[in-house]
């Protein structure tokens, strides 16, 4: 039941401890969202890109630091100098960097949009495509859910909503001065729901379906139209 | 009321998971707790320990949503039912000691099961909501099926995480349901 077919060694005596060299987060321990944002130097970028390539190919469990060093064209010593915490620190930094670039692409969508409807529609489409089209993420979700899901479930998901509100809220304030953060969270809820539980009839990767969802359920609540009768 | 043997085994398994965790609960522990023989457990769960634990999680999820449905059974209107449901579900998750313990200590063993069960839970929730939506005025162009699917997604989403809302506060839940979640669903009064 724990993905032994992927070759992951899970030590049954250690409960929620280390899996494939990664500690699962708990409500009190470190999480993806606590990891420092990588400085973004050329060497850091090269190492992170190498790690991403290898994870897409082999998954988290089978990717070793030696593999990453080789793929990045640097020595293991150099890799440890940049990521002294080893595999755990490297993978968390990669997750954080991917999340930051994901949010940045969504902010761009909002900034380009002329109306709230366009902004939310574009964000839903881009966010869904970014999630379902992320090869490394989809690989680990499919093959190593026991490693990656603890970063998304229950205790962690609220922090993900916080992060989405903090990242997208400021850009949405142009349209929603008072409820931008909540709008970002609400959109994140729909994106996650449809990504994890796909609908046979609604595909949020398509603009028409995303726009329909936004028009139908979001705009009436976020931008209520004053009732005609109430006008003087 | 006496449970049938299968239910007794599943209840015993929940108790054992609370005591020892998902990774350390053995088939023998469950048999002892249920006061049946190992062979009996195997008769009901031929796949052994893994099948028993997977079935235990499904059993507990089903029990959770049955209790939720019972809790909201006696409500005057749809919005009140949504409010009561969210309040109850939020509290029930927090107070579920076995769930909280497993989430804290071995989320990697539980979450893959729950994620796999997600689509089925969603279908069950939508199937529960749909007939209720036949009796309310929906916004023009919105079918009960589409409304039920959307509301089921929201309910599940809020059960998993409350986000910026305090789902322990009835006033906040009232605002969330009436000023946000149902605005695009129910026809304006």
mmCIF file of N, CA and C in Angstrom, chain A residues 89-198:
data_model
loop_
_atom_site.group_PDB
_atom_site.id
_atom_site.type_symbol
_atom_site.label_atom_id
_atom_site.label_comp_id
_atom_site.label_asym_id
_atom_site.label_seq_id
_atom_site.Cartn_x
_atom_site.Cartn_y
_atom_site.Cartn_z
ATOM 1 N N UNK A 89 17.207 19.570 1.705
ATOM 2 C CA UNK A 89 17.267 21.014 1.459
ATOM 3 C C UNK A 89 17.156 21.311 -0.034
ATOM 4 N N UNK A 90 17.830 20.518 -0.840
ATOM 5 C CA UNK A 90 17.791 20.725 -2.289
ATOM 6 C C UNK A 90 16.369 20.573 -2.829
ATOM 7 N N UNK A 91 15.681 19.505 -2.419
ATOM 8 C CA UNK A 91 14.339 19.260 -2.951
ATOM 9 C C UNK A 91 13.346 20.306 -2.457
ATOM 10 N N UNK A 92 13.491 20.720 -1.199
ATOM 11 C CA UNK A 92 12.603 21.772 -0.698
ATOM 12 C C UNK A 92 12.854 23.085 -1.441
ATOM 13 N N UNK A 93 14.135 23.385 -1.688
ATOM 14 C CA UNK A 93 14.468 24.608 -2.419
ATOM 15 C C UNK A 93 13.892 24.550 -3.835
ATOM 16 N N UNK A 94 13.951 23.367 -4.434
ATOM 17 C CA UNK A 94 13.382 23.198 -5.773
ATOM 18 C C UNK A 94 11.868 23.419 -5.746
ATOM 19 N N UNK A 95 11.203 22.818 -4.762
ATOM 20 C CA UNK A 95 9.756 22.999 -4.636
ATOM 21 C C UNK A 95 9.398 24.460 -4.457
ATOM 22 N N UNK A 96 10.159 25.129 -3.622
ATOM 23 C CA UNK A 96 9.898 26.545 -3.355
ATOM 24 C C UNK A 96 10.110 27.388 -4.622
ATOM 25 N N UNK A 97 11.173 27.068 -5.359
ATOM 26 C CA UNK A 97 11.467 27.817 -6.582
ATOM 27 C C UNK A 97 10.385 27.579 -7.633
ATOM 28 N N UNK A 98 9.929 26.333 -7.743
ATOM 29 C CA UNK A 98 8.875 26.016 -8.711
ATOM 30 C C UNK A 98 7.589 26.733 -8.349
ATOM 31 N N UNK A 99 7.279 26.737 -7.035
ATOM 32 C CA UNK A 99 6.063 27.410 -6.578
ATOM 33 C C UNK A 99 6.155 28.917 -6.854
ATOM 34 N N UNK A 100 7.331 29.495 -6.598
ATOM 35 C CA UNK A 100 7.514 30.936 -6.826
ATOM 36 C C UNK A 100 7.336 31.270 -8.300
ATOM 37 N N UNK A 101 7.861 30.440 -9.189
ATOM 38 C CA UNK A 101 7.749 30.764 -10.612
ATOM 39 C C UNK A 101 6.311 30.505 -11.094
ATOM 40 N N UNK A 102 5.659 29.529 -10.472
ATOM 41 C CA UNK A 102 4.235 29.268 -10.755
ATOM 42 C C UNK A 102 3.399 30.497 -10.392
ATOM 43 N N UNK A 103 3.576 30.986 -9.172
ATOM 44 C CA UNK A 103 2.823 32.164 -8.742
ATOM 45 C C UNK A 103 3.156 33.377 -9.615
ATOM 46 N N UNK A 104 4.433 33.517 -9.989
ATOM 47 C CA UNK A 104 4.836 34.674 -10.808
ATOM 48 C C UNK A 104 4.096 34.664 -12.148
ATOM 49 N N UNK A 105 3.926 33.455 -12.729
ATOM 50 C CA UNK A 105 3.222 33.375 -14.017
ATOM 51 C C UNK A 105 1.755 33.761 -13.842
ATOM 52 N N UNK A 106 1.201 33.447 -12.673
ATOM 53 C CA UNK A 106 -0.205 33.786 -12.417
ATOM 54 C C UNK A 106 -0.372 35.294 -12.200
ATOM 55 N N UNK A 107 0.609 35.900 -11.527
ATOM 56 C CA UNK A 107 0.560 37.353 -11.326
ATOM 57 C C UNK A 107 0.591 38.058 -12.684
ATOM 58 N N UNK A 108 1.424 37.548 -13.605
ATOM 59 C CA UNK A 108 1.493 38.121 -14.946
ATOM 60 C C UNK A 108 0.123 38.074 -15.628
ATOM 61 N N UNK A 109 -0.572 36.942 -15.478
ATOM 62 C CA UNK A 109 -1.930 36.802 -16.039
ATOM 63 C C UNK A 109 -2.840 37.908 -15.526
ATOM 64 N N UNK A 110 -2.792 38.129 -14.216
ATOM 65 C CA UNK A 110 -3.678 39.113 -13.603
ATOM 66 C C UNK A 110 -3.320 40.514 -14.098
ATOM 67 N N UNK A 111 -2.016 40.781 -14.168
ATOM 68 C CA UNK A 111 -1.577 42.126 -14.566
ATOM 69 C C UNK A 111 -1.953 42.439 -16.006
ATOM 70 N N UNK A 112 -1.987 41.422 -16.855
ATOM 71 C CA UNK A 112 -2.325 41.630 -18.272
ATOM 72 C C UNK A 112 -3.812 41.845 -18.485
ATOM 73 N N UNK A 113 -4.644 41.391 -17.530
ATOM 74 C CA UNK A 113 -6.096 41.353 -17.748
ATOM 75 C C UNK A 113 -6.722 42.740 -17.626
ATOM 76 N N UNK A 114 -7.786 42.940 -18.415
ATOM 77 C CA UNK A 114 -8.460 44.242 -18.397
ATOM 78 C C UNK A 114 -9.612 44.265 -17.393
ATOM 79 N N UNK A 115 -10.199 43.093 -17.137
ATOM 80 C CA UNK A 115 -11.357 43.041 -16.227
ATOM 81 C C UNK A 115 -11.140 41.936 -15.202
ATOM 82 N N UNK A 116 -11.928 41.978 -14.146
ATOM 83 C CA UNK A 116 -11.851 40.917 -13.143
ATOM 84 C C UNK A 116 -12.177 39.568 -13.768
ATOM 85 N N UNK A 117 -13.192 39.557 -14.641
ATOM 86 C CA UNK A 117 -13.565 38.295 -15.288
ATOM 87 C C UNK A 117 -12.393 37.701 -16.060
ATOM 88 N N UNK A 118 -11.705 38.538 -16.831
ATOM 89 C CA UNK A 118 -10.543 38.047 -17.577
ATOM 90 C C UNK A 118 -9.437 37.595 -16.635
ATOM 91 N N UNK A 119 -9.208 38.369 -15.587
ATOM 92 C CA UNK A 119 -8.124 38.040 -14.657
ATOM 93 C C UNK A 119 -8.361 36.667 -14.034
ATOM 94 N N UNK A 120 -9.558 36.448 -13.496
ATOM 95 C CA UNK A 120 -9.844 35.169 -12.830
ATOM 96 C C UNK A 120 -9.842 34.018 -13.834
ATOM 97 N N UNK A 121 -10.417 34.266 -15.023
ATOM 98 C CA UNK A 121 -10.446 33.219 -16.043
ATOM 99 C C UNK A 121 -9.031 32.806 -16.430
ATOM 100 N N UNK A 122 -8.191 33.798 -16.712
ATOM 101 C CA UNK A 122 -6.817 33.490 -17.122
ATOM 102 C C UNK A 122 -6.047 32.791 -16.015
ATOM 103 N N UNK A 123 -6.283 33.219 -14.763
ATOM 104 C CA UNK A 123 -5.588 32.588 -13.639
ATOM 105 C C UNK A 123 -6.019 31.127 -13.504
ATOM 106 N N UNK A 124 -7.318 30.875 -13.616
ATOM 107 C CA UNK A 124 -7.804 29.487 -13.495
ATOM 108 C C UNK A 124 -7.183 28.616 -14.584
ATOM 109 N N UNK A 125 -7.182 29.106 -15.821
ATOM 110 C CA UNK A 125 -6.623 28.321 -16.925
ATOM 111 C C UNK A 125 -5.127 28.088 -16.728
ATOM 112 N N UNK A 126 -4.399 29.178 -16.478
ATOM 113 C CA UNK A 126 -2.939 29.085 -16.332
ATOM 114 C C UNK A 126 -2.561 28.202 -15.127
ATOM 115 N N UNK A 127 -3.287 28.381 -14.023
ATOM 116 C CA UNK A 127 -2.980 27.608 -12.807
ATOM 117 C C UNK A 127 -3.249 26.124 -13.037
ATOM 118 N N UNK A 128 -4.360 25.812 -13.723
ATOM 119 C CA UNK A 128 -4.681 24.407 -13.981
ATOM 120 C C UNK A 128 -3.673 23.786 -14.945
ATOM 121 N N UNK A 129 -3.349 24.544 -16.010
ATOM 122 C CA UNK A 129 -2.353 24.013 -16.955
ATOM 123 C C UNK A 129 -1.003 23.834 -16.282
ATOM 124 N N UNK A 130 -0.624 24.802 -15.446
ATOM 125 C CA UNK A 130 0.671 24.735 -14.761
ATOM 126 C C UNK A 130 0.761 23.537 -13.835
ATOM 127 N N UNK A 131 -0.358 23.203 -13.224
ATOM 128 C CA UNK A 131 -0.392 22.091 -12.270
ATOM 129 C C UNK A 131 -0.450 20.746 -12.998
ATOM 130 N N UNK A 132 -1.401 20.630 -13.920
ATOM 131 C CA UNK A 132 -1.569 19.332 -14.584
ATOM 132 C C UNK A 132 -0.490 19.098 -15.630
ATOM 133 N N UNK A 133 0.173 20.176 -16.077
ATOM 134 C CA UNK A 133 1.204 20.027 -17.097
ATOM 135 C C UNK A 133 2.610 19.997 -16.529
ATOM 136 N N UNK A 134 2.741 20.041 -15.210
ATOM 137 C CA UNK A 134 4.070 20.016 -14.595
ATOM 138 C C UNK A 134 4.547 18.567 -14.518
ATOM 139 N N UNK A 135 5.474 18.215 -15.413
ATOM 140 C CA UNK A 135 5.835 16.800 -15.560
ATOM 141 C C UNK A 135 6.411 16.197 -14.286
ATOM 142 N N UNK A 136 7.287 16.948 -13.631
ATOM 143 C CA UNK A 136 7.921 16.389 -12.431
ATOM 144 C C UNK A 136 6.883 16.183 -11.332
ATOM 145 N N UNK A 137 6.019 17.186 -11.155
ATOM 146 C CA UNK A 137 4.991 17.075 -10.118
ATOM 147 C C UNK A 137 4.053 15.910 -10.402
ATOM 148 N N UNK A 138 3.610 15.797 -11.659
ATOM 149 C CA UNK A 138 2.690 14.719 -12.007
ATOM 150 C C UNK A 138 3.357 13.355 -11.833
ATOM 151 N N UNK A 139 4.645 13.287 -12.160
ATOM 152 C CA UNK A 139 5.372 12.026 -11.981
ATOM 153 C C UNK A 139 5.361 11.605 -10.517
ATOM 154 N N UNK A 140 5.705 12.548 -9.625
ATOM 155 C CA UNK A 140 5.783 12.157 -8.210
ATOM 156 C C UNK A 140 4.389 11.948 -7.610
ATOM 157 N N UNK A 141 3.393 12.701 -8.079
ATOM 158 C CA UNK A 141 2.032 12.477 -7.574
ATOM 159 C C UNK A 141 1.550 11.077 -7.939
ATOM 160 N N UNK A 142 1.920 10.657 -9.161
ATOM 161 C CA UNK A 142 1.492 9.356 -9.648
ATOM 162 C C UNK A 142 2.259 8.212 -8.972
ATOM 163 N N UNK A 143 3.595 8.371 -8.874
ATOM 164 C CA UNK A 143 4.421 7.247 -8.443
ATOM 165 C C UNK A 143 4.832 7.324 -6.974
ATOM 166 N N UNK A 144 4.907 8.534 -6.432
ATOM 167 C CA UNK A 144 5.411 8.679 -5.061
ATOM 168 C C UNK A 144 4.479 9.557 -4.235
ATOM 169 N N UNK A 145 3.175 9.228 -4.240
ATOM 170 C CA UNK A 145 2.226 10.096 -3.533
ATOM 171 C C UNK A 145 2.531 10.190 -2.037
ATOM 172 N N UNK A 146 3.127 9.111 -1.494
ATOM 173 C CA UNK A 146 3.418 9.125 -0.060
ATOM 174 C C UNK A 146 4.475 10.170 0.280
ATOM 175 N N UNK A 147 5.289 10.561 -0.690
ATOM 176 C CA UNK A 147 6.296 11.586 -0.408
ATOM 177 C C UNK A 147 5.718 12.982 -0.596
ATOM 178 N N UNK A 148 4.926 13.161 -1.649
ATOM 179 C CA UNK A 148 4.565 14.528 -2.014
ATOM 180 C C UNK A 148 3.243 14.981 -1.384
ATOM 181 N N UNK A 149 2.306 14.055 -1.162
ATOM 182 C CA UNK A 149 1.000 14.481 -0.645
ATOM 183 C C UNK A 149 1.048 15.100 0.755
ATOM 184 N N UNK A 150 1.940 14.617 1.637
ATOM 185 C CA UNK A 150 1.990 15.273 2.961
ATOM 186 C C UNK A 150 2.288 16.769 2.874
ATOM 187 N N UNK A 151 2.816 17.218 1.734
ATOM 188 C CA UNK A 151 3.058 18.650 1.582
ATOM 189 C C UNK A 151 1.797 19.387 1.132
ATOM 190 N N UNK A 152 0.737 18.646 0.803
ATOM 191 C CA UNK A 152 -0.485 19.271 0.280
ATOM 192 C C UNK A 152 -1.712 19.036 1.149
ATOM 193 N N UNK A 153 -1.682 18.009 2.008
ATOM 194 C CA UNK A 153 -2.913 17.594 2.686
ATOM 195 C C UNK A 153 -3.231 18.372 3.942
ATOM 196 N N UNK A 154 -4.452 18.330 4.364
ATOM 197 C CA UNK A 154 -4.960 18.882 5.619
ATOM 198 C C UNK A 154 -4.124 20.030 6.174
ATOM 199 N N UNK A 155 -3.222 19.685 7.143
ATOM 200 C CA UNK A 155 -2.505 20.741 7.856
ATOM 201 C C UNK A 155 -1.762 21.692 6.914
ATOM 202 N N UNK A 156 -1.341 21.190 5.768
ATOM 203 C CA UNK A 156 -0.504 22.008 4.899
ATOM 204 C C UNK A 156 -1.308 22.872 3.942
ATOM 205 N N UNK A 157 -2.523 22.445 3.610
ATOM 206 C CA UNK A 157 -3.214 23.109 2.513
ATOM 207 C C UNK A 157 -3.611 24.539 2.891
ATOM 208 N N UNK A 158 -3.893 24.768 4.168
ATOM 209 C CA UNK A 158 -4.214 26.131 4.591
ATOM 210 C C UNK A 158 -3.043 27.081 4.346
ATOM 211 N N UNK A 159 -1.842 26.539 4.542
ATOM 212 C CA UNK A 159 -0.663 27.377 4.334
ATOM 213 C C UNK A 159 -0.453 27.645 2.849
ATOM 214 N N UNK A 160 -0.868 26.683 2.036
ATOM 215 C CA UNK A 160 -0.793 26.891 0.594
ATOM 216 C C UNK A 160 -1.762 28.003 0.169
ATOM 217 N N UNK A 161 -2.966 28.003 0.773
ATOM 218 C CA UNK A 161 -3.922 29.075 0.478
ATOM 219 C C UNK A 161 -3.369 30.424 0.920
ATOM 220 N N UNK A 162 -2.735 30.443 2.102
ATOM 221 C CA UNK A 162 -2.102 31.684 2.576
ATOM 222 C C UNK A 162 -1.090 32.187 1.552
ATOM 223 N N UNK A 163 -0.283 31.242 1.067
ATOM 224 C CA UNK A 163 0.761 31.612 0.111
ATOM 225 C C UNK A 163 0.146 32.138 -1.185
ATOM 226 N N UNK A 164 -0.951 31.491 -1.631
ATOM 227 C CA UNK A 164 -1.615 31.936 -2.858
ATOM 228 C C UNK A 164 -2.208 33.334 -2.660
ATOM 229 N N UNK A 165 -2.808 33.568 -1.494
ATOM 230 C CA UNK A 165 -3.386 34.887 -1.211
ATOM 231 C C UNK A 165 -2.297 35.949 -1.184
ATOM 232 N N UNK A 166 -1.179 35.623 -0.529
ATOM 233 C CA UNK A 166 -0.092 36.593 -0.414
ATOM 234 C C UNK A 166 0.524 36.896 -1.779
ATOM 235 N N UNK A 167 0.606 35.864 -2.630
ATOM 236 C CA UNK A 167 1.253 36.056 -3.928
ATOM 237 C C UNK A 167 0.339 36.760 -4.927
ATOM 238 N N UNK A 168 -0.947 36.355 -4.965
ATOM 239 C CA UNK A 168 -1.849 36.866 -6.012
ATOM 240 C C UNK A 168 -2.703 38.030 -5.537
ATOM 241 N N UNK A 169 -2.922 38.102 -4.220
ATOM 242 C CA UNK A 169 -3.805 39.132 -3.676
ATOM 243 C C UNK A 169 -3.455 40.545 -4.127
ATOM 244 N N UNK A 170 -2.193 40.952 -3.961
ATOM 245 C CA UNK A 170 -1.840 42.332 -4.326
ATOM 246 C C UNK A 170 -2.192 42.672 -5.779
ATOM 247 N N UNK A 171 -1.982 41.723 -6.698
ATOM 248 C CA UNK A 171 -2.297 42.000 -8.102
ATOM 249 C C UNK A 171 -3.807 42.098 -8.323
ATOM 250 N N UNK A 172 -4.574 41.346 -7.530
ATOM 251 C CA UNK A 172 -6.037 41.352 -7.696
ATOM 252 C C UNK A 172 -6.703 42.569 -7.049
ATOM 253 N N UNK A 173 -5.949 43.258 -6.179
ATOM 254 C CA UNK A 173 -6.543 44.403 -5.471
ATOM 255 C C UNK A 173 -7.010 45.493 -6.419
ATOM 256 N N UNK A 174 -6.409 45.538 -7.598
ATOM 257 C CA UNK A 174 -6.821 46.476 -8.640
ATOM 258 C C UNK A 174 -8.328 46.329 -8.920
ATOM 259 N N UNK A 175 -8.818 45.085 -8.878
ATOM 260 C CA UNK A 175 -10.242 44.832 -9.163
ATOM 261 C C UNK A 175 -11.059 44.681 -7.885
ATOM 262 N N UNK A 176 -10.421 44.151 -6.848
ATOM 263 C CA UNK A 176 -11.135 43.826 -5.611
ATOM 264 C C UNK A 176 -10.380 44.406 -4.419
ATOM 265 N N UNK A 177 -10.624 45.680 -4.110
ATOM 266 C CA UNK A 177 -9.847 46.320 -3.047
ATOM 267 C C UNK A 177 -9.973 45.606 -1.696
ATOM 268 N N UNK A 178 -11.113 45.017 -1.433
ATOM 269 C CA UNK A 178 -11.332 44.456 -0.091
ATOM 270 C C UNK A 178 -11.237 42.937 -0.015
ATOM 271 N N UNK A 179 -11.457 42.252 -1.121
ATOM 272 C CA UNK A 179 -11.582 40.786 -1.038
ATOM 273 C C UNK A 179 -10.585 40.048 -1.933
ATOM 274 N N UNK A 180 -9.484 40.719 -2.283
ATOM 275 C CA UNK A 180 -8.530 40.114 -3.227
ATOM 276 C C UNK A 180 -7.934 38.810 -2.676
ATOM 277 N N UNK A 181 -7.545 38.817 -1.400
ATOM 278 C CA UNK A 181 -6.917 37.626 -0.815
ATOM 279 C C UNK A 181 -7.858 36.437 -0.805
ATOM 280 N N UNK A 182 -9.106 36.703 -0.448
ATOM 281 C CA UNK A 182 -10.108 35.644 -0.440
ATOM 282 C C UNK A 182 -10.366 35.131 -1.855
ATOM 283 N N UNK A 183 -10.423 36.036 -2.827
ATOM 284 C CA UNK A 183 -10.637 35.610 -4.211
ATOM 285 C C UNK A 183 -9.516 34.661 -4.655
ATOM 286 N N UNK A 184 -8.282 34.989 -4.278
ATOM 287 C CA UNK A 184 -7.141 34.128 -4.649
ATOM 288 C C UNK A 184 -7.290 32.747 -4.012
ATOM 289 N N UNK A 185 -7.675 32.734 -2.745
ATOM 290 C CA UNK A 185 -7.863 31.447 -2.054
ATOM 291 C C UNK A 185 -8.979 30.638 -2.719
ATOM 292 N N UNK A 186 -10.068 31.307 -3.058
ATOM 293 C CA UNK A 186 -11.225 30.619 -3.636
ATOM 294 C C UNK A 186 -10.862 30.006 -4.994
ATOM 295 N N UNK A 187 -10.103 30.756 -5.778
ATOM 296 C CA UNK A 187 -9.651 30.227 -7.060
ATOM 297 C C UNK A 187 -8.745 29.014 -6.834
ATOM 298 N N UNK A 188 -7.845 29.130 -5.839
ATOM 299 C CA UNK A 188 -6.935 28.003 -5.550
ATOM 300 C C UNK A 188 -7.732 26.748 -5.191
ATOM 301 N N UNK A 189 -8.830 26.934 -4.458
ATOM 302 C CA UNK A 189 -9.664 25.786 -4.076
ATOM 303 C C UNK A 189 -10.225 25.070 -5.313
ATOM 304 N N UNK A 190 -10.730 25.853 -6.270
ATOM 305 C CA UNK A 190 -11.292 25.236 -7.472
ATOM 306 C C UNK A 190 -10.208 24.540 -8.286
ATOM 307 N N UNK A 191 -9.067 25.197 -8.425
ATOM 308 C CA UNK A 191 -7.987 24.622 -9.229
ATOM 309 C C UNK A 191 -7.541 23.278 -8.633
ATOM 310 N N UNK A 192 -7.333 23.240 -7.317
ATOM 311 C CA UNK A 192 -6.911 21.995 -6.671
ATOM 312 C C UNK A 192 -7.993 20.923 -6.789
ATOM 313 N N UNK A 193 -9.248 21.328 -6.590
ATOM 314 C CA UNK A 193 -10.343 20.365 -6.650
ATOM 315 C C UNK A 193 -10.414 19.685 -8.019
ATOM 316 N N UNK A 194 -10.393 20.503 -9.081
ATOM 317 C CA UNK A 194 -10.510 19.925 -10.422
ATOM 318 C C UNK A 194 -9.237 19.186 -10.845
ATOM 319 N N UNK A 195 -8.080 19.606 -10.302
ATOM 320 C CA UNK A 195 -6.835 18.915 -10.664
ATOM 321 C C UNK A 195 -6.797 17.523 -10.026
ATOM 322 N N UNK A 196 -7.247 17.413 -8.767
ATOM 323 C CA UNK A 196 -7.182 16.126 -8.075
ATOM 324 C C UNK A 196 -8.404 15.253 -8.347
ATOM 325 N N UNK A 197 -9.528 15.884 -8.630
ATOM 326 C CA UNK A 197 -10.750 15.132 -8.931
ATOM 327 C C UNK A 197 -11.312 15.630 -10.258
ATOM 328 N N UNK A 198 -10.719 15.198 -11.354
ATOM 329 C CA UNK A 198 -11.132 15.742 -12.656
ATOM 330 C C UNK A 198 -12.611 15.495 -12.923
#
